[in-house]
Amino acid sequence: MEERNTLSARSAVLSALLGSHPPRLPARHLVRIGGLFGIAEGTVRVALSRMVAAGDLVQEDGFYTLSERLVERQTRQDESRDPHTRPWDGTWEVAVVTAERRAPADRAALRHTMTALRLAELREGAWLRPANLVRGAWPEIVTAQCTLIDGRPHDDPTPLLWDLDGWAAEARRLERALDHADGLAEGFVVSAAVLRHLMADPLLPDELLPPGWPGAELRVRYDAFDRSYREVLNRHLSG
């Protein structure tokens, strides 16, 4: 799918802040980013007010900062660019839902958390992945609803859990898009698309990946693109 060279005001603001370290920008910079896509200043400022009211942003002294919830998303985005893995010994992490009664909000929160942790659902209530990621403590939303198991499936369940061919094909398309991105607006959109795609990388050990897996190459290509693109964008915002 080709990137659209247009964004909503909210999407432009979020993408700008998620890509900034720290995730804090003055209103005038966010207005200029909106201008790349033909978004009027008033529209951007209305979007900023609504995002503050919704708890997405914090406003102080003319600067806008991501809320704590979205800072967590940025942390996951950064992890996608530079994943922390460990040698794999064949063990899989398994989380089986064993809580008897769960409110719909708890179910939704668990699904969101499991996806963020890069586990995949083999069948309803059974989540797993190879134990090759460096982890801290499991979130309370997981331990409250699931029984955690370390195991070794008799047969490789990878094809049932992830569409690796689809991910690889999109990664290669995005590599080409990085090579051909023309101008600030197109570069901004392609950059956001790459970051979204990296967050969907299951980060599997090499033993489970098909030959020619493009994950590492996409990261290298994106890092080089991002360094040069950020220089141009910052000059535009400061001009």
PDB file of C-alpha atoms in Angstrom:
ATOM      1  CA  MET A   1       0.000   0.000   0.000  1.00  0.00           C
ATOM      2  CA  GLU A   2       1.399   3.386  -0.962  1.00  0.00           C
ATOM      3  CA  GLU A   3       1.612   6.074   1.709  1.00  0.00           C
ATOM      4  CA  ARG A   4      -0.839   8.910   1.356  1.00  0.00           C
ATOM      5  CA  ASN A   5       0.912  12.258   1.308  1.00  0.00           C
ATOM      6  CA  THR A   6      -1.798  13.703   3.560  1.00  0.00           C
ATOM      7  CA  LEU A   7      -2.390  13.359   7.286  1.00  0.00           C
ATOM      8  CA  SER A   8      -5.032  14.540   9.717  1.00  0.00           C
ATOM      9  CA  ALA A   9      -3.976  17.237  12.167  1.00  0.00           C
ATOM     10  CA  ARG A  10      -4.030  14.725  15.025  1.00  0.00           C
ATOM     11  CA  SER A  11      -1.915  12.186  13.116  1.00  0.00           C
ATOM     12  CA  ALA A  12       0.615  14.840  12.131  1.00  0.00           C
ATOM     13  CA  VAL A  13       0.971  16.028  15.730  1.00  0.00           C
ATOM     14  CA  LEU A  14       1.316  12.520  17.141  1.00  0.00           C
ATOM     15  CA  SER A  15       3.838  11.436  14.522  1.00  0.00           C
ATOM     16  CA  ALA A  16       5.906  14.567  15.139  1.00  0.00           C
ATOM     17  CA  LEU A  17       6.002  14.101  18.906  1.00  0.00           C
ATOM     18  CA  LEU A  18       6.556  10.335  18.780  1.00  0.00           C
ATOM     19  CA  GLY A  19       9.579  10.979  16.587  1.00  0.00           C
ATOM     20  CA  SER A  20      11.038  13.681  18.857  1.00  0.00           C
ATOM     21  CA  HIS A  21      13.404  13.086  21.787  1.00  0.00           C
ATOM     22  CA  PRO A  22      12.289  14.344  24.209  1.00  0.00           C
ATOM     23  CA  PRO A  23       8.682  14.238  22.930  1.00  0.00           C
ATOM     24  CA  ARG A  24       8.139  17.947  23.463  1.00  0.00           C
ATOM     25  CA  LEU A  25       7.650  20.599  20.774  1.00  0.00           C
ATOM     26  CA  PRO A  26       6.445  24.209  20.699  1.00  0.00           C
ATOM     27  CA  ALA A  27       3.078  24.920  19.163  1.00  0.00           C
ATOM     28  CA  ARG A  28       4.663  26.863  16.304  1.00  0.00           C
ATOM     29  CA  HIS A  29       6.657  23.799  15.202  1.00  0.00           C
ATOM     30  CA  LEU A  30       3.549  21.618  15.232  1.00  0.00           C
ATOM     31  CA  VAL A  31       1.735  24.258  13.195  1.00  0.00           C
ATOM     32  CA  ARG A  32       4.551  24.238  10.625  1.00  0.00           C
ATOM     33  CA  ILE A  33       4.425  20.453  10.407  1.00  0.00           C
ATOM     34  CA  GLY A  34       0.694  20.659   9.783  1.00  0.00           C
ATOM     35  CA  GLY A  35       1.436  23.169   7.047  1.00  0.00           C
ATOM     36  CA  LEU A  36       3.441  20.524   5.178  1.00  0.00           C
ATOM     37  CA  PHE A  37       0.117  18.781   4.534  1.00  0.00           C
ATOM     38  CA  GLY A  38      -1.981  21.857   3.855  1.00  0.00           C
ATOM     39  CA  ILE A  39      -3.512  21.850   7.347  1.00  0.00           C
ATOM     40  CA  ALA A  40      -4.490  25.336   8.459  1.00  0.00           C
ATOM     41  CA  GLU A  41      -3.001  26.749  11.658  1.00  0.00           C
ATOM     42  CA  GLY A  42      -6.444  26.996  13.264  1.00  0.00           C
ATOM     43  CA  THR A  43      -7.120  23.338  12.541  1.00  0.00           C
ATOM     44  CA  VAL A  44      -3.850  22.288  14.179  1.00  0.00           C
ATOM     45  CA  ARG A  45      -4.548  24.401  17.264  1.00  0.00           C
ATOM     46  CA  VAL A  46      -8.056  22.953  17.605  1.00  0.00           C
ATOM     47  CA  ALA A  47      -6.573  19.461  17.371  1.00  0.00           C
ATOM     48  CA  LEU A  48      -4.007  20.340  20.053  1.00  0.00           C
ATOM     49  CA  SER A  49      -6.743  21.567  22.409  1.00  0.00           C
ATOM     50  CA  ARG A  50      -8.767  18.409  21.872  1.00  0.00           C
ATOM     51  CA  MET A  51      -5.749  16.186  22.437  1.00  0.00           C
ATOM     52  CA  VAL A  52      -4.968  17.952  25.715  1.00  0.00           C
ATOM     53  CA  ALA A  53      -8.600  17.516  26.801  1.00  0.00           C
ATOM     54  CA  ALA A  54      -8.466  13.816  25.861  1.00  0.00           C
ATOM     55  CA  GLY A  55      -5.312  13.241  27.902  1.00  0.00           C
ATOM     56  CA  ASP A  56      -3.064  12.591  24.886  1.00  0.00           C
ATOM     57  CA  LEU A  57      -0.921  15.688  25.416  1.00  0.00           C
ATOM     58  CA  VAL A  58       0.222  17.934  28.244  1.00  0.00           C
ATOM     59  CA  GLN A  59       0.475  21.666  27.512  1.00  0.00           C
ATOM     60  CA  GLU A  60       2.792  24.023  29.361  1.00  0.00           C
ATOM     61  CA  ASP A  61       4.232  27.420  28.383  1.00  0.00           C
ATOM     62  CA  GLY A  62       3.416  26.980  24.716  1.00  0.00           C
ATOM     63  CA  PHE A  63       4.990  23.521  24.510  1.00  0.00           C
ATOM     64  CA  TYR A  64       3.160  20.246  23.998  1.00  0.00           C
ATOM     65  CA  THR A  65       4.404  16.959  25.463  1.00  0.00           C
ATOM     66  CA  LEU A  66       3.159  13.409  25.065  1.00  0.00           C
ATOM     67  CA  SER A  67       1.133  12.059  27.974  1.00  0.00           C
ATOM     68  CA  GLU A  68       2.553   9.202  30.044  1.00  0.00           C
ATOM     69  CA  ARG A  69       0.477   6.671  28.085  1.00  0.00           C
ATOM     70  CA  LEU A  70       1.903   7.856  24.773  1.00  0.00           C
ATOM     71  CA  VAL A  71       5.439   8.091  26.157  1.00  0.00           C
ATOM     72  CA  GLU A  72       5.080   4.335  26.753  1.00  0.00           C
ATOM     73  CA  ARG A  73       4.189   3.966  23.075  1.00  0.00           C
ATOM     74  CA  GLN A  74       7.276   5.956  22.116  1.00  0.00           C
ATOM     75  CA  THR A  75       9.377   3.648  24.294  1.00  0.00           C
ATOM     76  CA  ARG A  76       8.007   0.649  22.392  1.00  0.00           C
ATOM     77  CA  GLN A  77       8.685   2.442  19.117  1.00  0.00           C
ATOM     78  CA  ASP A  78      12.292   3.059  20.154  1.00  0.00           C
ATOM     79  CA  GLU A  79      12.616  -0.582  21.189  1.00  0.00           C
ATOM     80  CA  SER A  80      11.413  -1.577  17.735  1.00  0.00           C
ATOM     81  CA  ARG A  81      14.291   0.365  16.188  1.00  0.00           C
ATOM     82  CA  ASP A  82      16.907  -1.105  18.553  1.00  0.00           C
ATOM     83  CA  PRO A  83      15.462  -4.334  19.991  1.00  0.00           C
ATOM     84  CA  HIS A  84      16.916  -5.914  23.102  1.00  0.00           C
ATOM     85  CA  THR A  85      17.163  -9.633  22.466  1.00  0.00           C
ATOM     86  CA  ARG A  86      19.028 -12.519  24.034  1.00  0.00           C
ATOM     87  CA  PRO A  87      20.285 -15.860  22.700  1.00  0.00           C
ATOM     88  CA  TRP A  88      17.407 -18.296  22.256  1.00  0.00           C
ATOM     89  CA  ASP A  89      17.534 -21.758  23.830  1.00  0.00           C
ATOM     90  CA  GLY A  90      14.309 -23.039  22.241  1.00  0.00           C
ATOM     91  CA  THR A  91      12.033 -22.019  25.122  1.00  0.00           C
ATOM     92  CA  TRP A  92       8.719 -20.280  24.451  1.00  0.00           C
ATOM     93  CA  GLU A  93       6.854 -17.893  26.739  1.00  0.00           C
ATOM     94  CA  VAL A  94       3.258 -19.051  27.136  1.00  0.00           C
ATOM     95  CA  ALA A  95       0.466 -17.097  28.810  1.00  0.00           C
ATOM     96  CA  VAL A  96      -2.858 -18.852  29.233  1.00  0.00           C
ATOM     97  CA  VAL A  97      -5.915 -16.908  30.379  1.00  0.00           C
ATOM     98  CA  THR A  98      -7.196 -18.590  33.546  1.00  0.00           C
ATOM     99  CA  ALA A  99      -9.240 -15.780  35.146  1.00  0.00           C
ATOM    100  CA  GLU A 100     -12.852 -16.955  35.180  1.00  0.00           C
ATOM    101  CA  ARG A 101     -14.663 -13.630  34.985  1.00  0.00           C
ATOM    102  CA  ARG A 102     -13.275 -10.717  33.031  1.00  0.00           C
ATOM    103  CA  ALA A 103     -14.890  -7.414  32.172  1.00  0.00           C
ATOM    104  CA  PRO A 104     -14.754  -6.378  28.502  1.00  0.00           C
ATOM    105  CA  ALA A 105     -12.343  -3.572  29.399  1.00  0.00           C
ATOM    106  CA  ASP A 106      -9.995  -6.095  31.048  1.00  0.00           C
ATOM    107  CA  ARG A 107     -10.113  -8.323  27.969  1.00  0.00           C
ATOM    108  CA  ALA A 108      -9.295  -5.387  25.713  1.00  0.00           C
ATOM    109  CA  ALA A 109      -6.487  -4.217  27.991  1.00  0.00           C
ATOM    110  CA  LEU A 110      -4.948  -7.693  28.015  1.00  0.00           C
ATOM    111  CA  ARG A 111      -5.068  -7.957  24.240  1.00  0.00           C
ATOM    112  CA  HIS A 112      -3.415  -4.549  23.878  1.00  0.00           C
ATOM    113  CA  THR A 113      -0.712  -5.490  26.386  1.00  0.00           C
ATOM    114  CA  MET A 114       0.006  -8.867  24.818  1.00  0.00           C
ATOM    115  CA  THR A 115       0.372  -7.284  21.400  1.00  0.00           C
ATOM    116  CA  ALA A 116       2.736  -4.666  22.840  1.00  0.00           C
ATOM    117  CA  LEU A 117       4.768  -7.498  24.411  1.00  0.00           C
ATOM    118  CA  ARG A 118       4.914  -9.141  20.965  1.00  0.00           C
ATOM    119  CA  LEU A 119       3.051 -12.267  21.948  1.00  0.00           C
ATOM    120  CA  ALA A 120       0.609 -13.769  19.431  1.00  0.00           C
ATOM    121  CA  GLU A 121      -2.625 -15.631  20.086  1.00  0.00           C
ATOM    122  CA  LEU A 122      -2.589 -19.280  19.008  1.00  0.00           C
ATOM    123  CA  ARG A 123      -6.211 -19.671  19.993  1.00  0.00           C
ATOM    124  CA  GLU A 124      -8.470 -17.603  22.208  1.00  0.00           C
ATOM    125  CA  GLY A 125      -6.807 -17.133  25.565  1.00  0.00           C
ATOM    126  CA  ALA A 126      -3.506 -18.820  24.619  1.00  0.00           C
ATOM    127  CA  TRP A 127      -0.661 -16.389  23.901  1.00  0.00           C
ATOM    128  CA  LEU A 128       2.951 -17.275  23.155  1.00  0.00           C
ATOM    129  CA  ARG A 129       6.257 -16.320  21.577  1.00  0.00           C
ATOM    130  CA  PRO A 130       9.896 -17.440  21.678  1.00  0.00           C
ATOM    131  CA  ALA A 131      11.647 -16.417  24.891  1.00  0.00           C
ATOM    132  CA  ASN A 132      14.344 -14.346  23.175  1.00  0.00           C
ATOM    133  CA  LEU A 133      13.419 -10.857  24.369  1.00  0.00           C
ATOM    134  CA  VAL A 134      14.981  -9.154  27.378  1.00  0.00           C
ATOM    135  CA  ARG A 135      12.068  -8.516  29.734  1.00  0.00           C
ATOM    136  CA  GLY A 136      11.426  -6.981  33.098  1.00  0.00           C
ATOM    137  CA  ALA A 137       8.544  -8.025  35.307  1.00  0.00           C
ATOM    138  CA  TRP A 138       5.318  -9.028  33.574  1.00  0.00           C
ATOM    139  CA  PRO A 139       2.643  -6.305  33.782  1.00  0.00           C
ATOM    140  CA  GLU A 140      -0.031  -6.733  36.419  1.00  0.00           C
ATOM    141  CA  ILE A 141      -2.739  -6.874  33.750  1.00  0.00           C
ATOM    142  CA  VAL A 142      -1.101 -10.112  32.543  1.00  0.00           C
ATOM    143  CA  THR A 143      -0.412 -11.757  35.889  1.00  0.00           C
ATOM    144  CA  ALA A 144      -3.948 -10.984  37.098  1.00  0.00           C
ATOM    145  CA  GLN A 145      -5.567 -12.784  34.171  1.00  0.00           C
ATOM    146  CA  CYS A 146      -3.073 -15.416  33.034  1.00  0.00           C
ATOM    147  CA  THR A 147      -0.991 -18.357  34.135  1.00  0.00           C
ATOM    148  CA  LEU A 148       2.571 -18.008  32.780  1.00  0.00           C
ATOM    149  CA  ILE A 149       4.441 -21.048  31.501  1.00  0.00           C
ATOM    150  CA  ASP A 150       7.822 -21.696  29.909  1.00  0.00           C
ATOM    151  CA  GLY A 151       7.478 -24.470  27.339  1.00  0.00           C
ATOM    152  CA  ARG A 152       8.712 -26.080  24.114  1.00  0.00           C
ATOM    153  CA  PRO A 153       6.092 -26.849  21.446  1.00  0.00           C
ATOM    154  CA  HIS A 154       6.596 -30.182  19.675  1.00  0.00           C
ATOM    155  CA  ASP A 155       5.969 -28.512  16.310  1.00  0.00           C
ATOM    156  CA  ASP A 156       6.987 -24.972  15.345  1.00  0.00           C
ATOM    157  CA  PRO A 157       3.845 -22.805  15.697  1.00  0.00           C
ATOM    158  CA  THR A 158       5.425 -19.763  14.008  1.00  0.00           C
ATOM    159  CA  PRO A 159       3.417 -20.043  10.741  1.00  0.00           C
ATOM    160  CA  LEU A 160       0.182 -20.087  12.756  1.00  0.00           C
ATOM    161  CA  LEU A 161       1.108 -16.972  14.715  1.00  0.00           C
ATOM    162  CA  TRP A 162       2.672 -14.504  12.277  1.00  0.00           C
ATOM    163  CA  ASP A 163       2.451 -13.670   8.570  1.00  0.00           C
ATOM    164  CA  LEU A 164       6.201 -13.447   8.043  1.00  0.00           C
ATOM    165  CA  ASP A 165       5.986 -13.350   4.254  1.00  0.00           C
ATOM    166  CA  GLY A 166       3.575 -10.421   4.442  1.00  0.00           C
ATOM    167  CA  TRP A 167       5.753  -8.518   6.901  1.00  0.00           C
ATOM    168  CA  ALA A 168       8.858  -9.090   4.801  1.00  0.00           C
ATOM    169  CA  ALA A 169       7.154  -7.964   1.581  1.00  0.00           C
ATOM    170  CA  GLU A 170       5.995  -4.726   3.210  1.00  0.00           C
ATOM    171  CA  ALA A 171       9.462  -4.142   4.696  1.00  0.00           C
ATOM    172  CA  ARG A 172      11.039  -4.387   1.246  1.00  0.00           C
ATOM    173  CA  ARG A 173       8.437  -2.009  -0.175  1.00  0.00           C
ATOM    174  CA  LEU A 174       9.209   0.485   2.567  1.00  0.00           C
ATOM    175  CA  GLU A 175      12.933   0.234   1.829  1.00  0.00           C
ATOM    176  CA  ARG A 176      12.164   1.323  -1.728  1.00  0.00           C
ATOM    177  CA  ALA A 177       9.903   4.091  -0.418  1.00  0.00           C
ATOM    178  CA  LEU A 178      12.753   5.414   1.735  1.00  0.00           C
ATOM    179  CA  ASP A 179      15.004   5.525  -1.317  1.00  0.00           C
ATOM    180  CA  HIS A 180      12.458   7.506  -3.331  1.00  0.00           C
ATOM    181  CA  ALA A 181      10.933   9.787  -0.675  1.00  0.00           C
ATOM    182  CA  ASP A 182      10.856  13.278  -2.158  1.00  0.00           C
ATOM    183  CA  GLY A 183      10.366  16.354   0.000  1.00  0.00           C
ATOM    184  CA  LEU A 184       9.543  16.948   3.644  1.00  0.00           C
ATOM    185  CA  ALA A 185       5.906  15.845   3.486  1.00  0.00           C
ATOM    186  CA  GLU A 186       6.573  12.548   1.738  1.00  0.00           C
ATOM    187  CA  GLY A 187       9.563  11.835   3.962  1.00  0.00           C
ATOM    188  CA  PHE A 188       7.455  12.488   7.057  1.00  0.00           C
ATOM    189  CA  VAL A 189       4.758  10.052   5.936  1.00  0.00           C
ATOM    190  CA  VAL A 190       7.204   7.321   4.899  1.00  0.00           C
ATOM    191  CA  SER A 191       9.076   7.698   8.188  1.00  0.00           C
ATOM    192  CA  ALA A 192       5.878   7.208  10.178  1.00  0.00           C
ATOM    193  CA  ALA A 193       4.981   4.165   8.066  1.00  0.00           C
ATOM    194  CA  VAL A 194       8.362   2.536   8.706  1.00  0.00           C
ATOM    195  CA  LEU A 195       8.077   3.075  12.460  1.00  0.00           C
ATOM    196  CA  ARG A 196       4.583   1.536  12.505  1.00  0.00           C
ATOM    197  CA  HIS A 197       5.863  -1.450  10.571  1.00  0.00           C
ATOM    198  CA  LEU A 198       8.839  -1.981  12.857  1.00  0.00           C
ATOM    199  CA  MET A 199       6.468  -2.062  15.819  1.00  0.00           C
ATOM    200  CA  ALA A 200       4.715  -4.996  14.128  1.00  0.00           C
ATOM    201  CA  ASP A 201       7.970  -6.974  13.759  1.00  0.00           C
ATOM    202  CA  PRO A 202       7.624 -10.055  16.012  1.00  0.00           C
ATOM    203  CA  LEU A 203      11.395  -9.941  16.698  1.00  0.00           C
ATOM    204  CA  LEU A 204      11.829 -13.684  16.334  1.00  0.00           C
ATOM    205  CA  PRO A 205      15.149 -15.488  16.801  1.00  0.00           C
ATOM    206  CA  ASP A 206      17.103 -16.186  13.623  1.00  0.00           C
ATOM    207  CA  GLU A 207      16.292 -19.881  13.895  1.00  0.00           C
ATOM    208  CA  LEU A 208      12.617 -19.176  13.188  1.00  0.00           C
ATOM    209  CA  LEU A 209      13.013 -16.591  10.425  1.00  0.00           C
ATOM    210  CA  PRO A 210      12.885 -17.328   6.689  1.00  0.00           C
ATOM    211  CA  PRO A 211      16.045 -16.782   4.613  1.00  0.00           C
ATOM    212  CA  GLY A 212      16.720 -13.176   3.649  1.00  0.00           C
ATOM    213  CA  TRP A 213      14.656 -11.681   6.472  1.00  0.00           C
ATOM    214  CA  PRO A 214      14.754  -7.883   5.912  1.00  0.00           C
ATOM    215  CA  GLY A 215      14.253  -6.681   9.502  1.00  0.00           C
ATOM    216  CA  ALA A 216      17.857  -5.696  10.227  1.00  0.00           C
ATOM    217  CA  GLU A 217      18.309  -4.121   6.782  1.00  0.00           C
ATOM    218  CA  LEU A 218      15.180  -1.998   7.164  1.00  0.00           C
ATOM    219  CA  ARG A 219      16.444  -0.729  10.521  1.00  0.00           C
ATOM    220  CA  VAL A 220      19.842   0.210   9.089  1.00  0.00           C
ATOM    221  CA  ARG A 221      18.268   1.929   6.086  1.00  0.00           C
ATOM    222  CA  TYR A 222      15.782   3.784   8.275  1.00  0.00           C
ATOM    223  CA  ASP A 223      18.418   4.988  10.744  1.00  0.00           C
ATOM    224  CA  ALA A 224      20.437   6.502   7.882  1.00  0.00           C
ATOM    225  CA  PHE A 225      17.326   8.085   6.386  1.00  0.00           C
ATOM    226  CA  ASP A 226      16.178   9.452   9.751  1.00  0.00           C
ATOM    227  CA  ARG A 227      19.487  11.143  10.519  1.00  0.00           C
ATOM    228  CA  SER A 228      19.506  13.121   7.281  1.00  0.00           C
ATOM    229  CA  TYR A 229      15.765  13.763   7.268  1.00  0.00           C
ATOM    230  CA  ARG A 230      15.787  15.142  10.836  1.00  0.00           C
ATOM    231  CA  GLU A 231      18.455  17.656   9.896  1.00  0.00           C
ATOM    232  CA  VAL A 232      16.356  18.986   7.025  1.00  0.00           C
ATOM    233  CA  LEU A 233      13.143  18.991   9.062  1.00  0.00           C
ATOM    234  CA  ASN A 234      14.751  20.814  11.989  1.00  0.00           C
ATOM    235  CA  ARG A 235      16.077  23.504   9.662  1.00  0.00           C
ATOM    236  CA  HIS A 236      12.575  23.918   8.246  1.00  0.00           C
ATOM    237  CA  LEU A 237      10.998  24.181  11.703  1.00  0.00           C
ATOM    238  CA  SER A 238      13.577  26.685  12.926  1.00  0.00           C
ATOM    239  CA  GLY A 239      13.507  28.839   9.822  1.00  0.00           C
TER     240      GLY A 239
END
